[in-house]
Structures are given as C-alpha cells and as structure tokens.
Short mmCIF file of C-alpha atoms in Angstrom, two decimals:
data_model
loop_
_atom_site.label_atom_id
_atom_site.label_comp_id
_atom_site.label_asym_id
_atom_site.label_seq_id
_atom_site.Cartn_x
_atom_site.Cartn_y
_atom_site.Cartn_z
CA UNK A 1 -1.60 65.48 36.15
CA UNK A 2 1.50 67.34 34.53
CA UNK A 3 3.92 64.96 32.54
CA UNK A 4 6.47 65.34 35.45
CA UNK A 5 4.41 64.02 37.35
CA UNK A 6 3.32 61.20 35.55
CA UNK A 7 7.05 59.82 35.15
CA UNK A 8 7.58 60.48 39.19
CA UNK A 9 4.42 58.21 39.74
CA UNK A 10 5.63 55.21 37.42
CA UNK A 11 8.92 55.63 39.18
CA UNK A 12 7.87 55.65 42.37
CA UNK A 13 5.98 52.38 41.68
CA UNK A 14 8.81 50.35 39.88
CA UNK A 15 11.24 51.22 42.79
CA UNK A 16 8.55 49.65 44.87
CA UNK A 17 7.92 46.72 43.10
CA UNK A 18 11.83 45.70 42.67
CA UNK A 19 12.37 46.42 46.15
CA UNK A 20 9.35 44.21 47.14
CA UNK A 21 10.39 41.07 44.68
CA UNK A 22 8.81 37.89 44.89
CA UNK A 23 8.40 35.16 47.24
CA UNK A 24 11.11 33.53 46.08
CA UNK A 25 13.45 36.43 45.33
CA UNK A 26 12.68 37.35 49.57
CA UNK A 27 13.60 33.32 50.36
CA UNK A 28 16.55 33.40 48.33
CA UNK A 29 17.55 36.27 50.37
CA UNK A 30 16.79 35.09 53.34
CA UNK A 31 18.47 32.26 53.56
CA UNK A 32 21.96 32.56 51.13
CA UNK A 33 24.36 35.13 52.29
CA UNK A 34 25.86 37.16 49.69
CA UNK A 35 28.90 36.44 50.27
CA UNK A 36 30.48 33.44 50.97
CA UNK A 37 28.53 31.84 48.10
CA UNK A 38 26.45 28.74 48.64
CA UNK A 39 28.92 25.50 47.26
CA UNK A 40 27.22 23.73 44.38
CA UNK A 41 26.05 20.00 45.32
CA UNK A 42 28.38 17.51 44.35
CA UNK A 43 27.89 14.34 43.12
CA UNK A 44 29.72 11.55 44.84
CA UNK A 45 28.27 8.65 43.29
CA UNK A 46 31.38 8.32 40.85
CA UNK A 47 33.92 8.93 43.30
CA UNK A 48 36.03 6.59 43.40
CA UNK A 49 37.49 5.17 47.37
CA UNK A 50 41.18 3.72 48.41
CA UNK A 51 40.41 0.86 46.43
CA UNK A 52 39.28 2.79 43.05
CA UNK A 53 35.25 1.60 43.60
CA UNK A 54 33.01 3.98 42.73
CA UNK A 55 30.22 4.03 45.14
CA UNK A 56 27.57 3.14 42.41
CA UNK A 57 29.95 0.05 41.33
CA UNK A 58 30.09 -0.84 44.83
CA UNK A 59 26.31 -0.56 45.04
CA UNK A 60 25.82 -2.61 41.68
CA UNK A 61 28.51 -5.63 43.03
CA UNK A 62 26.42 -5.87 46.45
CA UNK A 63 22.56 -6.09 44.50
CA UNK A 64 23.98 -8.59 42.01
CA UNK A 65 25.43 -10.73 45.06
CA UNK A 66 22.53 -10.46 46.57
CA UNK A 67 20.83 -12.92 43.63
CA UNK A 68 23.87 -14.97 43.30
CA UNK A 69 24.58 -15.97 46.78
CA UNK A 70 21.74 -18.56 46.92
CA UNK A 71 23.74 -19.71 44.27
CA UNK A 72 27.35 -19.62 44.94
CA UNK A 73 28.39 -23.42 45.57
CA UNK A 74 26.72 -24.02 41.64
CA UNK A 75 28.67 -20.73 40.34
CA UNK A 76 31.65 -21.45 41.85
CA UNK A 77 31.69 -25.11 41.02
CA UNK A 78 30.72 -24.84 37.28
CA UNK A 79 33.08 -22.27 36.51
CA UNK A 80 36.15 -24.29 38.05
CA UNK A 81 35.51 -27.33 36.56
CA UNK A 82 34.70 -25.43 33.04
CA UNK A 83 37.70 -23.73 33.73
CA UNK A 84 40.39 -26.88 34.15
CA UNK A 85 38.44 -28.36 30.93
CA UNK A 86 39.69 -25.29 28.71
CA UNK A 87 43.30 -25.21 30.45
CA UNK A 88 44.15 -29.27 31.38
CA UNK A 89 47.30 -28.54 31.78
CA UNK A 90 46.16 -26.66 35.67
CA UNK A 91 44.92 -30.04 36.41
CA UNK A 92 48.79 -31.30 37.78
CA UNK A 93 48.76 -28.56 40.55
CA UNK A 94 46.30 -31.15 41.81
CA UNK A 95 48.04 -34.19 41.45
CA UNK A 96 50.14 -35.90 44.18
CA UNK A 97 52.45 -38.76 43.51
CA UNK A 98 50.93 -39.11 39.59
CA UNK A 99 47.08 -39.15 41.14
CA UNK A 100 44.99 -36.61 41.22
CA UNK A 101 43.89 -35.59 44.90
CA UNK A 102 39.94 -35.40 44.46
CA UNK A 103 39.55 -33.88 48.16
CA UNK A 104 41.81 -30.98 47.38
CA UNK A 105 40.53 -30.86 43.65
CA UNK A 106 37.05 -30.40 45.42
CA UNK A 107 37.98 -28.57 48.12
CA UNK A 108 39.10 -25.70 45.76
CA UNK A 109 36.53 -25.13 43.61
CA UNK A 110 35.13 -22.65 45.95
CA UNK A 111 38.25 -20.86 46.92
CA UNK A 112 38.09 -18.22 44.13
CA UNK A 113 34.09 -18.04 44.56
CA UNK A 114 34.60 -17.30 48.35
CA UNK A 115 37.03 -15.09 48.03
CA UNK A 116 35.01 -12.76 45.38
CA UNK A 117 32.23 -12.87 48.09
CA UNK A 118 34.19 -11.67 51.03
CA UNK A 119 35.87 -8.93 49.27
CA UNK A 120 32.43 -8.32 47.78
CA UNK A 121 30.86 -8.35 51.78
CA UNK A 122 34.14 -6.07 53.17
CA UNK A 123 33.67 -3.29 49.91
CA UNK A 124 33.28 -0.33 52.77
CA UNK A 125 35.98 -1.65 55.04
CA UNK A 126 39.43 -1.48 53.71
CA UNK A 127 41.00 -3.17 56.78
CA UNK A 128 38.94 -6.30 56.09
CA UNK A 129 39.25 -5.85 52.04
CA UNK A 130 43.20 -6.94 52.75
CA UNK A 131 42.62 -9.12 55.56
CA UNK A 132 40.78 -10.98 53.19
CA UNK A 133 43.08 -10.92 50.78
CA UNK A 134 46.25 -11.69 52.78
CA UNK A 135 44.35 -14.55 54.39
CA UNK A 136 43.58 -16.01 50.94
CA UNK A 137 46.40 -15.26 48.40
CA UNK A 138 49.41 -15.85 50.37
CA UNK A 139 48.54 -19.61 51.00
CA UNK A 140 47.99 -20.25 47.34
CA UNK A 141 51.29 -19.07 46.51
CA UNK A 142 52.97 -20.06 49.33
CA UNK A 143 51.67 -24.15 47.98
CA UNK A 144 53.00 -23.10 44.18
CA UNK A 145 49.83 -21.38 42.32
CA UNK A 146 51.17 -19.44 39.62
CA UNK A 147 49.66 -15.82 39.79
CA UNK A 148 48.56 -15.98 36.07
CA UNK A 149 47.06 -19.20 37.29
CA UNK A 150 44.74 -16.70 39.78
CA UNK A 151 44.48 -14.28 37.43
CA UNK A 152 43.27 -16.46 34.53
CA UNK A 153 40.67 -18.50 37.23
CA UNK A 154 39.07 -14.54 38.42
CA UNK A 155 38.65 -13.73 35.11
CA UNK A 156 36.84 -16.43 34.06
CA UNK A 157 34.43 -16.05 37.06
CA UNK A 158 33.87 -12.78 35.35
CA UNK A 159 32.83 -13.51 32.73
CA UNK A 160 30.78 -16.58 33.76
CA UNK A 161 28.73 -13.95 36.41
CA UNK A 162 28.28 -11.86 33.63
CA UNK A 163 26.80 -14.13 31.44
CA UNK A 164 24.70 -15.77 33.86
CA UNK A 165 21.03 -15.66 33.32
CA UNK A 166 20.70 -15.02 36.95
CA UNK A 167 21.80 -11.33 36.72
CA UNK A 168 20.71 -10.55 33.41
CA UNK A 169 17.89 -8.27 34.24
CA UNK A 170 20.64 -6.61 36.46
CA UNK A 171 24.02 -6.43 34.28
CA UNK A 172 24.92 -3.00 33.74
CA UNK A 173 28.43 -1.11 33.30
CA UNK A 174 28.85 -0.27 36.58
CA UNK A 175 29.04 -3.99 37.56
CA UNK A 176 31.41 -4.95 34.70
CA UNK A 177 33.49 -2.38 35.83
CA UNK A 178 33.19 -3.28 39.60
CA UNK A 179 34.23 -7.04 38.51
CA UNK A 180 37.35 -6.09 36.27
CA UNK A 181 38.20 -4.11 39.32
CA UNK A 182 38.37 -7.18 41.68
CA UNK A 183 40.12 -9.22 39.02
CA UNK A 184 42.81 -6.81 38.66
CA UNK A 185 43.18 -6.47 42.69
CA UNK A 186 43.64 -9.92 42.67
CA UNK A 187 46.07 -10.24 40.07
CA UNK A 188 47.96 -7.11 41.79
CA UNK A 189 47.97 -8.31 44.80
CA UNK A 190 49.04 -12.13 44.49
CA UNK A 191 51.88 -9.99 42.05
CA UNK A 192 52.58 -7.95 44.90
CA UNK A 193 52.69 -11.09 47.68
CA UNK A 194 55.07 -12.66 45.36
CA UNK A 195 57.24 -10.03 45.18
CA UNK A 196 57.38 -9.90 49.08
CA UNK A 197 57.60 -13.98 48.92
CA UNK A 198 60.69 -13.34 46.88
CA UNK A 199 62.72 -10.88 49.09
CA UNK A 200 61.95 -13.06 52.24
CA UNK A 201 63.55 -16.21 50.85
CA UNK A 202 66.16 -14.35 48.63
CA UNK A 203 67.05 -12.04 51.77
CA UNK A 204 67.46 -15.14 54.08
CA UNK A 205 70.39 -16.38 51.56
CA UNK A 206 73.81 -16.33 53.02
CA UNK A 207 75.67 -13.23 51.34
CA UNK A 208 79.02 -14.42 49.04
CA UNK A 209 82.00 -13.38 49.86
CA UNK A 210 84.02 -11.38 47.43
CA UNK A 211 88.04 -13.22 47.23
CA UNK A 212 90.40 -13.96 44.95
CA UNK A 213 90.13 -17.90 43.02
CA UNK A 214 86.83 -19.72 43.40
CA UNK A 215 83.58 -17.78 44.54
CA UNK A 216 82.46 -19.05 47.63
CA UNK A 217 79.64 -18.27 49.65
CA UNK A 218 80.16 -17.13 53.34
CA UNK A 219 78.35 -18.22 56.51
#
C-alpha cells in the first residue's frame, strides 16, 4: 500500500470514529438542543422569601422547634422571669394600684414564647406570619409596652434558645440567623404599629385654628 494511501485509510477511520463518539457524547446529543442552551441548576436554598428567610433558615427554625416545643411552658417561663430579674425596673408594667398583679404577671410569661412559635408554625404563609403578628403586638402596645420593652424580652429568648442544652447538637448559623431575623421583625413591626398608633390618635385631634391673639383650637 502506497503512502497515499496509507494517510486516506487513517483518515477515513478518524472521520469515523469522531462522527461515531461515545455513549455519552450520542446522549448529550440527544437530549440538549444546541441552541437554546440548557439553564444551569440553581440553588434556592439561600434565597431569601417576602420576609428575608432563607429556606434553609426556615428549615433550621422548624427542626429546632420541633425539640423545644415539649418544652415551651419551661423556656418561656425561665426566660421571663430571668429576664424581669436583670431589668426590675419592667416589673411596674405589672403593678396595679402599688401591687403587683400575679395573674397578669403569670399570664404573660408565655406571650413572647407563643408568639415565636406561631410565627415559627406560619414561616411559609405570609398572610398568617402578620395575622399573627397584628393579633399579638397591637394589644401590647395598645396596654403601654414600650417597644424596646419587646425588643429587649425577644432578644433575650434568643439567646436563652441558643444556649439551651436542648438544641445544642442542633445550633448552627442558619438558626442564629433565622432567630435575629424574628427579633428584628418584631422590633420592626411593634415600631411600625406604633407609628400607625400615633397617626390614629394624633389624626383624631381637633385641627387649631390659625387667628389673631390667643391660639385656640377649633371644633
């Protein structure tokens, strides 16, 4: 066999090997078009919703609960009390006529506890995320809670869940992060309900009357 047609021979047999391919190479053809090109997958898991949850800090806040709700009365109940012993002064919004009204006193220890769990329980449903919320913060203003006052008693449930030895085979970033975010809803939102508060009772004022002497205020 000539040298010519050697080379035509090892020609002939690369064409037909690239046009053959592999198994895969045939798959990949088979099922991608050229054109348009496949999207690449995207990872959702840190996207964060309406409410700025990821969905793995939603995931981490719902396994936690899961192994503290057997044990939210103690939770909630420890960290109040804990709580008014460190800032005594929050102990008057309980007092009525110079005593202290134990049945109220009692009564809220759970509020912030409860509330944590229902927005906790609601994470997927914005709707009932804010009905919870406007069911719960409203009335605590609307009685004379300061909003630091909130802000100060979510905070220190915080930490306390954080800390507890009932999650700490389970404490990761994620559920810090999905805890900070509740406390600062909170805190935005009785902020927020206060502002409204305000323009209700400031907009129901009569309006003065602009005259010459004395202000006076018109009907």
């Amino acid at each position: 066999m000539s040298q010519i047609s050697k080379l035509t021979h090892i020609s002939r047999i690369s064409q037909n090997n690239q046009s053959d391919g592999s198994d895969e190479d045939k798959f990949r053809r088979a099922n991608f078009p050229v054109y348009p090109k496949p999207l690449p997958d995207r990872d959702l898991s840190y996207k964060a919703d309406e409410n700025e949850f990821t969905m793995v800090e939603k995931a981490s806040l719902r396994n936690a609960w899961r192994l503290i709700e057997p044990f939210q009365r103690r939770f909630g109940k420890e960290n109040f009390y804990s709580f008014l012993t460190r800032n005594e002064d929050l102990i008057n919004f309980f007092r009525k006529d110079g005593k202290i009204n134990l049945s109220k006193l009692h009564g809220h220890a759970m509020a912030m506890m409860k509330l944590m769990s229902k927005l906790v329980q609601t994470l997927d449903c914005n709707l009932a995320f804010r009905l919870a919320l406007d069911e719960n913060l409203p009335t605590h203003l609307k009685n004379g809670i300061d909003p630091d006052y909130m802000r100060m008693l979510a905070t220190a449930l915080k930490s306390y869940i954080l800390a507890s030895s009932v999650i700490e085979n389970h404490n990761s970033c994620s559920l810090s992060n999905g805890l900070a975010r509740l406390v600062e809803i909170v805190d935005s939102d009785c902020l927020a309900s206060l502002d409204k508060g305000n323009e209700i009772f400031f907009g129901n004022l009569p309006v003065p009357c602009i005259t010459e002497g004395p202000l006076r205020i018109g009907n």
